[in-house]
Every structure is written in C-alpha cells, then in structure tokens.
XYZ file of C-alpha atoms in Angstrom:
544
model
C 101.551 3.368 124.797
C 100.016 6.625 123.590
C 101.438 8.362 120.561
C 101.003 12.113 120.324
C 101.306 13.409 116.798
C 100.084 16.197 114.557
C 99.395 15.504 110.900
C 99.266 18.065 108.101
C 98.501 18.208 104.398
C 101.158 19.942 102.308
C 100.096 22.537 99.698
C 101.587 21.793 96.275
C 103.063 25.298 96.048
C 105.125 24.740 99.216
C 106.143 21.141 98.559
C 109.619 21.714 97.078
C 110.703 23.966 99.920
C 109.399 21.540 102.527
C 111.196 18.588 100.928
C 114.478 20.522 100.954
C 114.041 21.135 104.683
C 113.031 17.518 105.339
C 115.849 15.895 103.364
C 118.918 17.068 105.253
C 122.115 15.126 105.959
C 120.782 13.701 109.203
C 117.463 12.572 107.689
C 116.692 8.965 106.790
C 114.692 7.538 103.891
C 112.750 4.341 104.327
C 110.325 2.489 102.082
C 107.175 1.297 103.827
C 104.627 -1.120 102.411
C 101.663 -1.526 104.744
C 98.772 -3.981 104.513
C 95.600 -2.889 106.347
C 93.046 -5.406 107.613
C 89.393 -5.308 108.573
C 86.221 -7.338 108.121
C 84.083 -6.900 104.981
C 81.631 -4.933 107.158
C 84.391 -2.612 108.423
C 83.934 -3.796 112.022
C 87.250 -2.422 113.254
C 86.929 0.906 111.448
C 83.503 1.461 112.990
C 85.089 0.933 116.417
C 87.820 3.454 115.636
C 90.509 0.768 115.316
C 93.211 0.508 112.660
C 95.132 -2.760 112.151
C 98.096 -3.167 109.813
C 101.198 -5.196 108.998
C 103.938 -2.949 107.629
C 107.410 -3.461 106.255
C 109.679 -0.754 107.632
C 112.996 -1.092 105.839
C 113.956 -4.726 106.432
C 111.625 -5.281 109.385
C 107.967 -6.319 109.502
C 105.844 -4.754 112.260
C 102.225 -5.364 113.269
C 100.507 -2.240 114.588
C 97.109 -1.542 116.091
C 95.852 1.984 116.792
C 92.725 2.996 118.668
C 91.097 5.363 121.107
C 92.912 8.482 122.244
C 91.491 11.973 122.515
C 90.209 12.077 118.940
C 92.605 14.879 118.013
C 96.322 14.346 118.543
C 96.709 11.379 120.903
C 96.009 7.732 120.078
C 96.642 4.408 121.773
C 99.196 2.429 119.774
C 100.840 -0.972 120.074
C 103.667 -2.208 117.838
C 104.965 -5.773 117.679
C 107.934 -7.012 115.648
C 107.197 -10.053 113.463
C 109.270 -12.920 112.126
C 110.416 -11.912 108.639
C 110.613 -15.470 107.278
C 107.109 -16.278 108.501
C 105.705 -13.109 106.942
C 107.466 -13.835 103.641
C 105.990 -17.330 103.580
C 102.483 -15.928 104.075
C 103.091 -13.369 101.336
C 104.266 -16.092 98.942
C 101.096 -18.074 99.692
C 98.903 -14.952 99.558
C 97.805 -15.705 103.130
C 99.115 -12.713 105.060
C 97.076 -12.318 108.252
C 97.540 -10.463 111.575
C 97.992 -12.357 114.831
C 95.507 -10.899 117.340
C 96.575 -13.247 120.139
C 99.600 -11.050 120.863
C 97.301 -8.413 122.397
C 95.804 -10.564 125.153
C 97.955 -9.178 127.972
C 98.872 -5.751 126.618
C 97.630 -2.197 127.135
C 95.559 -2.548 123.977
C 93.585 -5.538 125.326
C 90.635 -3.443 126.649
C 90.075 -2.045 123.148
C 89.460 -5.574 121.844
C 87.512 -6.766 124.886
C 84.175 -6.638 123.052
C 85.424 -8.871 120.231
C 85.807 -12.626 120.050
C 89.345 -12.669 118.718
C 89.218 -16.069 116.973
C 85.982 -15.176 115.194
C 87.311 -11.731 114.324
C 90.544 -13.162 112.917
C 88.650 -15.504 110.603
C 86.639 -12.588 109.246
C 89.629 -10.358 108.530
C 90.625 -9.608 104.954
C 93.197 -7.294 103.420
C 91.356 -4.079 102.613
C 94.042 -1.875 101.091
C 97.773 -1.330 100.852
C 99.906 1.784 101.260
C 103.136 2.149 99.317
C 105.024 5.043 100.857
C 108.493 6.553 100.795
C 109.038 8.084 104.229
C 111.670 10.680 105.069
C 112.279 11.064 108.792
C 114.255 13.648 110.651
C 114.785 14.086 114.374
C 114.103 17.600 115.646
C 115.636 18.296 119.035
C 115.569 21.228 121.403
C 118.812 22.910 122.415
C 120.033 23.286 125.950
C 117.866 24.964 128.530
C 118.642 28.489 129.660
C 120.314 27.160 132.787
C 122.746 25.106 130.729
C 121.249 21.728 131.626
C 120.423 19.162 128.979
C 116.968 19.110 127.432
C 115.389 15.878 126.215
C 112.769 17.491 123.977
C 112.677 15.440 120.799
C 110.272 15.178 117.855
C 110.263 12.879 114.850
C 109.260 14.634 111.656
C 108.029 12.209 108.987
C 107.221 13.235 105.426
C 105.254 10.584 103.509
C 104.929 10.486 99.737
C 103.310 7.593 97.909
C 99.942 6.061 97.216
C 97.123 4.076 98.718
C 95.963 1.035 96.721
C 92.700 -0.921 96.887
C 93.303 -4.426 98.294
C 91.375 -6.210 95.535
C 91.640 -3.772 92.642
C 95.031 -2.132 92.167
C 93.587 0.181 89.503
C 91.972 2.137 92.346
C 94.663 4.363 93.829
C 94.971 7.596 95.767
C 98.028 9.800 96.271
C 99.507 10.310 99.751
C 101.382 13.491 100.546
C 101.500 14.478 104.206
C 103.809 15.366 107.055
C 103.607 14.295 110.695
C 105.248 15.519 113.885
C 105.360 12.952 116.684
C 106.561 13.683 120.195
C 109.346 11.235 121.003
C 110.265 12.672 124.391
C 109.948 15.857 126.382
C 107.281 18.528 126.667
C 104.147 19.022 124.613
C 105.010 22.715 124.331
C 108.003 21.820 122.155
C 105.804 19.730 119.834
C 103.337 22.553 119.257
C 106.009 25.250 119.009
C 107.818 23.240 116.338
C 104.618 22.445 114.438
C 103.709 26.140 114.414
C 107.068 27.074 112.889
C 106.624 24.564 110.055
C 102.960 25.522 109.665
C 103.868 29.201 109.231
C 106.720 28.516 106.847
C 104.974 26.021 104.553
C 101.286 26.929 105.020
C 100.471 23.450 106.332
C 96.867 22.427 107.025
C 95.884 20.177 109.925
C 94.296 16.858 109.023
C 92.699 14.287 111.323
C 92.200 11.788 108.487
C 94.301 8.682 109.126
C 95.605 6.389 106.397
C 93.175 3.790 107.705
C 90.273 6.186 107.242
C 91.454 7.093 103.747
C 91.669 3.411 102.896
C 88.088 2.865 104.043
C 86.970 5.746 101.831
C 88.835 4.276 98.857
C 87.026 0.981 99.301
C 83.684 2.801 99.394
C 84.732 4.969 96.427
C 84.222 8.102 98.469
C 86.439 11.175 98.515
C 85.594 12.354 102.036
C 84.127 11.037 105.254
C 80.598 12.231 106.135
C 80.219 15.536 107.946
C 80.724 15.247 111.715
C 78.097 16.660 114.068
C 78.617 17.636 117.687
C 78.756 14.588 119.957
C 77.955 15.542 123.533
C 78.539 11.965 124.671
C 82.229 12.777 124.256
C 82.063 15.833 126.539
C 84.141 14.709 129.521
C 82.763 16.824 132.391
C 80.897 16.124 135.619
C 79.767 17.889 138.790
C 83.281 17.631 140.245
C 84.972 19.332 137.263
C 86.998 22.415 138.095
C 86.443 25.511 135.988
C 89.883 25.051 134.376
C 89.114 21.423 133.474
C 85.598 22.346 132.337
C 86.725 24.939 129.765
C 89.349 22.550 128.368
C 86.818 19.758 127.993
C 84.361 22.151 126.349
C 86.918 23.422 123.828
C 88.002 19.835 123.160
C 84.416 18.809 122.421
C 84.066 21.689 119.949
C 87.309 20.691 118.231
C 86.015 17.149 117.790
C 83.386 18.686 115.504
C 85.571 21.341 113.907
C 88.681 19.371 112.954
C 87.172 16.502 110.901
C 85.066 18.944 108.885
C 87.915 21.413 108.379
C 90.136 18.467 107.338
C 87.644 17.528 104.614
C 87.439 21.115 103.390
C 91.218 21.646 103.136
C 91.326 18.355 101.212
C 88.926 19.882 98.665
C 85.374 19.248 99.872
C 82.730 21.906 99.168
C 79.934 19.712 100.510
C 77.232 21.663 102.327
C 77.337 19.196 105.221
C 81.008 19.854 105.959
C 80.515 23.610 105.639
C 77.441 23.605 107.878
C 78.921 21.432 110.615
C 82.187 23.384 110.631
C 80.169 26.595 110.906
C 78.164 25.172 113.828
C 81.337 23.946 115.518
C 82.917 27.390 115.224
C 79.795 29.005 116.671
C 79.765 26.572 119.601
C 83.432 27.302 120.233
C 83.114 31.097 120.087
C 80.115 30.980 122.431
C 82.133 28.871 124.891
C 85.161 31.170 124.715
C 82.960 34.263 125.125
C 80.926 32.883 127.993
C 83.690 31.136 129.930
C 86.428 33.691 129.229
C 87.315 33.919 132.948
C 87.596 30.163 133.437
C 91.269 30.119 132.412
C 94.071 32.653 132.243
C 95.503 30.700 129.299
C 92.688 31.654 126.924
C 94.002 33.877 124.147
C 91.685 36.799 123.213
C 93.222 36.793 119.705
C 91.514 33.475 118.918
C 88.027 34.963 118.797
C 88.398 37.430 115.892
C 90.038 34.769 113.709
C 87.371 32.152 114.478
C 84.559 34.617 113.825
C 86.105 35.858 110.593
C 86.481 32.295 109.305
C 82.857 31.536 110.199
C 81.657 34.666 108.386
C 83.605 33.732 105.240
C 82.094 30.254 105.307
C 78.623 31.761 105.713
C 79.056 33.974 102.665
C 79.910 31.016 100.453
C 77.643 28.365 101.983
C 74.464 30.434 101.833
C 74.770 31.299 98.161
C 76.085 27.870 97.125
C 73.210 26.146 98.965
C 70.706 28.493 97.371
C 72.062 27.614 93.914
C 72.319 23.850 94.489
C 69.214 23.191 96.622
C 66.782 26.106 96.874
C 66.717 27.029 93.184
C 66.020 23.438 91.981
C 63.225 23.143 94.563
C 61.569 26.316 93.294
C 61.904 25.160 89.700
C 60.098 21.925 90.606
C 57.184 24.118 91.717
C 57.082 25.992 88.433
C 59.496 28.868 89.087
C 61.436 30.247 86.105
C 65.116 29.305 86.107
C 67.631 31.649 87.742
C 71.351 31.271 87.043
C 73.398 31.854 90.215
C 76.704 30.644 88.747
C 78.183 34.108 88.309
C 77.115 35.117 91.833
C 78.898 32.110 93.352
C 82.052 32.768 91.310
C 82.126 36.374 92.507
C 82.798 35.228 96.063
C 86.517 35.847 96.394
C 87.191 33.608 99.394
C 86.247 29.947 98.863
C 85.930 27.474 101.760
C 89.379 25.996 101.138
C 90.876 29.507 101.191
C 89.103 30.407 104.435
C 89.919 27.185 106.276
C 93.417 26.846 104.847
C 94.363 30.384 105.900
C 97.499 30.324 108.023
C 96.054 32.357 110.899
C 93.120 29.946 111.232
C 95.359 26.857 111.130
C 97.690 28.340 113.746
C 94.689 29.143 115.936
C 93.543 25.527 115.707
C 97.012 24.400 116.781
C 96.944 26.712 119.786
C 93.474 25.493 120.750
C 94.599 21.867 120.597
C 97.605 22.743 122.748
C 95.303 24.445 125.244
C 93.073 21.364 125.599
C 96.131 19.187 126.244
C 97.672 21.532 128.810
C 97.541 20.737 132.530
C 94.389 22.188 134.087
C 95.693 21.593 137.612
C 98.374 24.277 137.211
C 95.770 27.055 136.891
C 95.258 29.425 139.810
C 91.532 28.602 139.833
C 91.966 24.850 139.595
C 90.326 24.417 143.013
C 87.071 26.155 141.998
C 84.163 24.036 140.766
C 82.495 24.869 137.474
C 79.062 24.001 138.828
C 79.321 26.890 141.288
C 79.582 29.356 138.397
C 77.200 27.882 135.845
C 73.828 28.626 137.445
C 74.403 32.394 137.324
C 75.686 32.189 133.741
C 72.707 30.128 132.572
C 70.228 32.438 134.284
C 71.703 35.496 132.542
C 71.546 33.785 129.160
C 67.946 32.753 129.814
C 66.902 36.288 130.759
C 68.483 37.709 127.611
C 66.507 35.247 125.522
C 63.240 36.073 127.295
C 63.833 39.783 126.692
C 64.479 39.154 122.996
C 61.403 36.952 122.839
C 59.315 39.751 124.336
C 60.501 42.063 121.549
C 59.433 39.379 119.088
C 55.924 39.316 120.587
C 55.757 43.117 120.734
C 56.570 43.376 117.034
C 53.747 40.952 116.268
C 51.296 43.039 118.323
C 52.357 46.360 116.789
C 52.364 44.967 113.246
C 49.331 42.689 113.371
C 48.020 44.107 110.085
C 51.365 43.935 108.267
C 51.412 41.832 105.099
C 55.194 41.800 104.732
C 56.665 39.346 107.236
C 60.005 39.286 105.486
C 62.866 41.707 105.215
C 61.477 45.181 104.544
C 64.841 46.807 103.865
C 67.503 46.357 101.187
C 71.224 46.202 101.754
C 73.860 44.813 99.413
C 76.913 45.488 101.570
C 76.642 42.121 103.298
C 75.312 38.947 101.786
C 74.686 37.377 105.162
C 73.141 39.882 107.539
C 69.581 40.935 106.953
C 69.280 44.707 106.743
C 68.290 46.052 110.106
C 66.333 49.124 111.134
C 66.925 49.675 114.781
C 65.928 52.894 116.518
C 67.098 52.651 120.128
C 65.182 55.808 121.064
C 61.736 54.307 120.460
C 62.711 50.605 120.488
C 61.223 50.022 117.054
C 63.055 47.742 114.632
C 62.472 45.393 111.718
C 61.487 41.762 112.167
C 64.872 40.887 110.644
C 66.698 42.624 113.482
C 64.524 41.075 116.175
C 64.793 37.616 114.656
C 68.547 37.854 114.349
C 68.971 38.833 118.005
C 66.466 36.275 119.264
C 68.042 33.487 117.232
C 71.506 34.466 118.471
C 70.444 34.455 122.142
C 68.643 31.149 121.642
C 71.704 29.457 120.147
C 73.910 30.845 122.919
C 71.593 29.469 125.585
C 71.273 26.130 123.821
C 75.023 25.595 123.492
C 75.809 26.712 127.053
C 73.027 24.450 128.338
C 74.529 21.510 126.453
C 77.967 22.159 127.940
C 76.539 22.482 131.459
C 73.925 19.702 131.405
C 76.250 16.806 132.401
C 76.801 18.571 135.735
C 73.081 18.405 136.582
C 70.313 15.806 136.828
C 69.464 14.447 133.365
C 65.691 14.176 133.983
C 65.308 17.882 134.637
C 66.976 18.904 131.396
C 65.024 16.618 129.051
C 62.030 18.932 128.535
C 64.307 21.978 128.513
C 66.284 20.711 125.534
C 63.196 19.498 123.727
C 61.643 22.971 123.741
C 64.923 24.718 122.924
C 65.550 22.375 119.995
C 62.109 23.062 118.489
C 62.513 26.813 118.821
C 66.040 26.754 117.451
C 64.932 24.754 114.414
C 61.988 27.017 113.622
C 63.944 30.254 114.151
C 66.837 28.916 112.089
C 64.495 28.087 109.234
C 62.818 31.484 109.449
C 66.183 33.247 109.460
C 67.444 31.227 106.466
C 64.270 31.999 104.526
C 64.769 35.706 105.208
C 68.234 35.429 103.679
C 66.902 33.659 100.584
C 64.074 36.182 100.179
C 66.615 38.998 100.254
C 68.784 37.216 97.679
C 65.882 36.909 95.261
C 64.813 40.500 95.875
C 68.320 41.705 95.057
C 68.536 39.421 92.020
C 65.259 40.830 90.693
C 67.042 44.134 90.016
C 68.821 42.437 87.073
C 66.552 39.440 86.397
C 62.774 39.846 86.688
C 62.363 36.043 86.916
C 63.716 36.284 90.476
C 60.453 37.942 91.576
C 58.876 34.476 91.701
C 61.368 33.354 94.373
C 60.928 36.579 96.339
C 57.154 36.097 96.335
C 57.471 32.431 97.261
C 59.437 33.248 100.389
C 57.095 36.099 101.327
C 54.305 33.538 101.631
C 56.572 31.009 103.350
C 57.711 33.539 105.938
C 54.185 34.105 107.241
C 53.947 30.450 108.255
C 57.502 30.546 109.598
C 56.634 33.463 111.866
C 53.601 31.740 113.378
C 55.624 28.599 114.058
C 58.410 30.623 115.691
C 55.977 32.471 117.929
C 54.423 29.208 119.069
C 57.779 27.537 119.797
C 59.173 30.590 121.592
C 56.140 30.813 123.850
C 56.873 27.297 125.085
C 60.261 28.430 126.335
C 58.645 30.935 128.705
C 57.195 28.012 130.652
C 60.448 26.060 130.710
C 61.578 24.969 134.153
C 65.294 25.635 134.616
C 67.345 22.456 135.117
C 70.136 24.175 137.080
C-alpha cells in the first residue's frame, strides 16, 4: 500500500505549545525501538529503500519503504512478526529481517533486481532509533449536507534519538511531527497540515529516519545537495496541459524540497543554497510560462517564491565570496580582505528565509497541487504539445533579440577598456547597477548581460520541460549549445557581482582594489567567451 504523509521539523520555540496540543486525552503514547538494516555498502539506501524491524508497544513489525513520488507518497509494506522468535534473536544478537515474506506482495517489484538470499546474508544492523511517539487521530466533522465524513489523519509526534548500530556513543536527537492520511480526501490532509504549520511555524522535511541513519554512519550532518533530475520528469507527447504543469511543478519540487530540508535543519552549505536557488528559478519560470495551463495555479505563489530566492541570493553571493573567492585571490598574492562583518550585516539568513511561514505554506500548497486530479480540469482534453511550439519560439526570439543587443554593445564599445560594471549602486547587493535609456537603446553591459542571461535561462528550463515530448536526437545539439552559453554567461554575471563587491569595499579598505582589478581583467576574457557561445545559438536548429 501507499502511505501519504507530511513530515515537519518543530522549532524549539514552539515545542511546548505543540506538545500540549498533541498530548490530549484521546492521544496515545507508545515507545518504539527500531532496528534498521542495510549492507555495508548501503545497497538498499542507494536504491531508495528503507528496511527495519520495530517494536511498537508490545508488537514487533517488519517494515519496508520504497518508491513513491519522492515528496509525500511512499510504497510501504508492514508485516507482524512472532514476538518470541524476535526475542530469541535479540538474546543471541542475531536479529535479522526475513525478506522471503515479500515474494508475492506489492513490494516485490522493488526487490526484483536483488537476489534475496545473497542480500539477506549481506545485511547488518546499521542504526537504531529509540523514540517516544505520541499519536492523535484528527477527524473531519460532518459534511454540510449532514452525511458522515470519513476524513481521518494520524498525527504522530516523535521525540527521541538515533543511535549508531556499532557505536552507541554516536547519537542524534529526533524531534519531528508527521501527518499521515488514514482515510478520506487529500484536501483534508493538506488543510490540517497548514493549520498546524501556521500555528507552530513547522518546516517541511523530506529527510527520513533511514536517511538520517545513513548520515550518522557516514558522520555527516546533511545529505549532498540535490540537482534537477529530468529523468524523473513524467511527461510525454500524450500529456494534457493540466497533467504537464503538475509534472513540471513536481519535478521542480524534487529539487527544492531536499535542499530546503537541509537548510531548515541548519545547513549553510553553498551547494544547498545554490541548488535551492536554481530549483526556485526553474519553478517560477514554469509558473510564469505555463500560467494558463491550469485554473488551480495560485498567483500568490510567485511573489513569495521570488522573494525567498532573492533573500538566498543576497546571503549566498557574499558568503561564497568570503569562503571561496577571497581565499583564491589570496593564493594569487592579493592582500587579505575581511568580509566577516559584511556577512553578519545580512539580516535574513538562509534558515530564516526558508523557514518563513509564508514560504513553507506555499510549498505545502504546491505539493497539494501536484497531487490533485488533473483530469478534473476544464482543459484536461488539450495536449501540451500543441501549445509548446509557440511558447518555445517566443522564448527563442526574445533570447535572439537580447543577444543582438549584446553584439551591438560590443560593436559600439570596441575601444572600451572597462568590460565590467561601470556604475555604482549600494541599494542592492545582487543586481548590477543598470543604465538603460529606452529612448536611444543605450545601456551598460551589466544591463544587457542580465537580460540576456535571464532569457537564456528561461529558454533552457522551458526546453528541458518540453524536450520529452519531442524526438531526443533533435534536441541533443540544442542543449549542448545552450548549456555552454548558460555556463559562460553565468560565470560572467557572477564575476560582475564580485567586481562590484570589491569596488564598493575599496571605499573603506584600499586593499580591495586588488580584487576589483583582478576581475576587470577576468571580465574581458569572460566577454569574449560569452560572445562566442551566444553566436552558436543563432545557428541552433529548433527541436520542436
């Protein structure tokens, strides 16, 4: 069977209030000790499978979890075990799962690629969870027409610790709450989760106990940053526009949620920040471009997503400059620049931005949208492929127009020695100061680069979403050229930001002039590379 659940981390400041609401007269407390198994090479974890034997009160249960949609739904199979047999294995320190029970069950296809006898011999206990669980059943009242409603959710608050299987000195605290749909409509699950999320400032987490156990074994705090995986984009030429937009949003969330989960857990790693930022950009491009593909899209999502992305940009750019760019310059003989105070001046940290209630509620609504029934939409009978060619052509023309402006600037400024940002602006730490005179169409290279890079990313993301609906051979060269141009323009744009940072810093620290000069030289080479890569796109043959 499939379980559909939403998991959240609980902020310390809201914990007491949440516990009071969880521990009511009708709630139940149960102690759970779970033993998780895998091979020394983490074979099951790599396949997205979790295998455990857990004592739930007085009963021992073997559970395997796998697959699902990668967000809220997972395939799960539970099997009751003989208590005396389990106790005997525990006494002999020989506790081991029985994989033979899955041969003729719904979980069998998940294990089809494994030789079960060989796998069983390789299994070892990896870690143990010792958890006190408080459960409470949340039920909907009667419907408006007076009939009974079977909407039911199990709320489970877990408090305890995770313990290394071979070294009990290695432990990690567990403090999370889950909402699992027992029966009824998905709308009730999300409506209930939103109420608790608002009240207790909960933060969505996709990190399972199995994943946390694997990290404990590796002595890691967080899983690696997750990039976009287009292999998981479930669309084809027969996809309706309503199914297409849901699949596209779902694919973006598969990148956003793991990275946001790491950040709300405390990560400030540049990889998590970068991949979350990219995921948010992919999502906003999809929502902007395909805004007419569903009447269920909420226009209030966009401002919140864009604001969160901007806040992440402000922090990530300066933090990366301090942790990576500055050391690189020092290795080349640059005088040391202290950026500590500049980083501390940023009022909104990544955990503040991602943990903000409006962003978390937006994520919940987006998940609900992807799980809603596409066939109920008024346009469910219209094919996405019939709309995409026109959309792609418009995006392509916008890029070519921006590229022409890029070439025109080069021609009109062929003798210019300053290929960087020729203006100063301290109001925004992210956007390069722009000089744009619409009357004579003259503007700075920063403005042109920003627009060109934006159009290029839009086209690239929309092309990736649309590509599975077209012949793969035709799109191969298209993506190769777009990827090169996107990389070179992205590097050029980043270097413009860093040059501006050092120029601004030089007002209070003359040593920063070295960094400003370094990037002035670097930008000349960046510009030539961008021009070369953009010119290739003009000859690109459309794949649609």
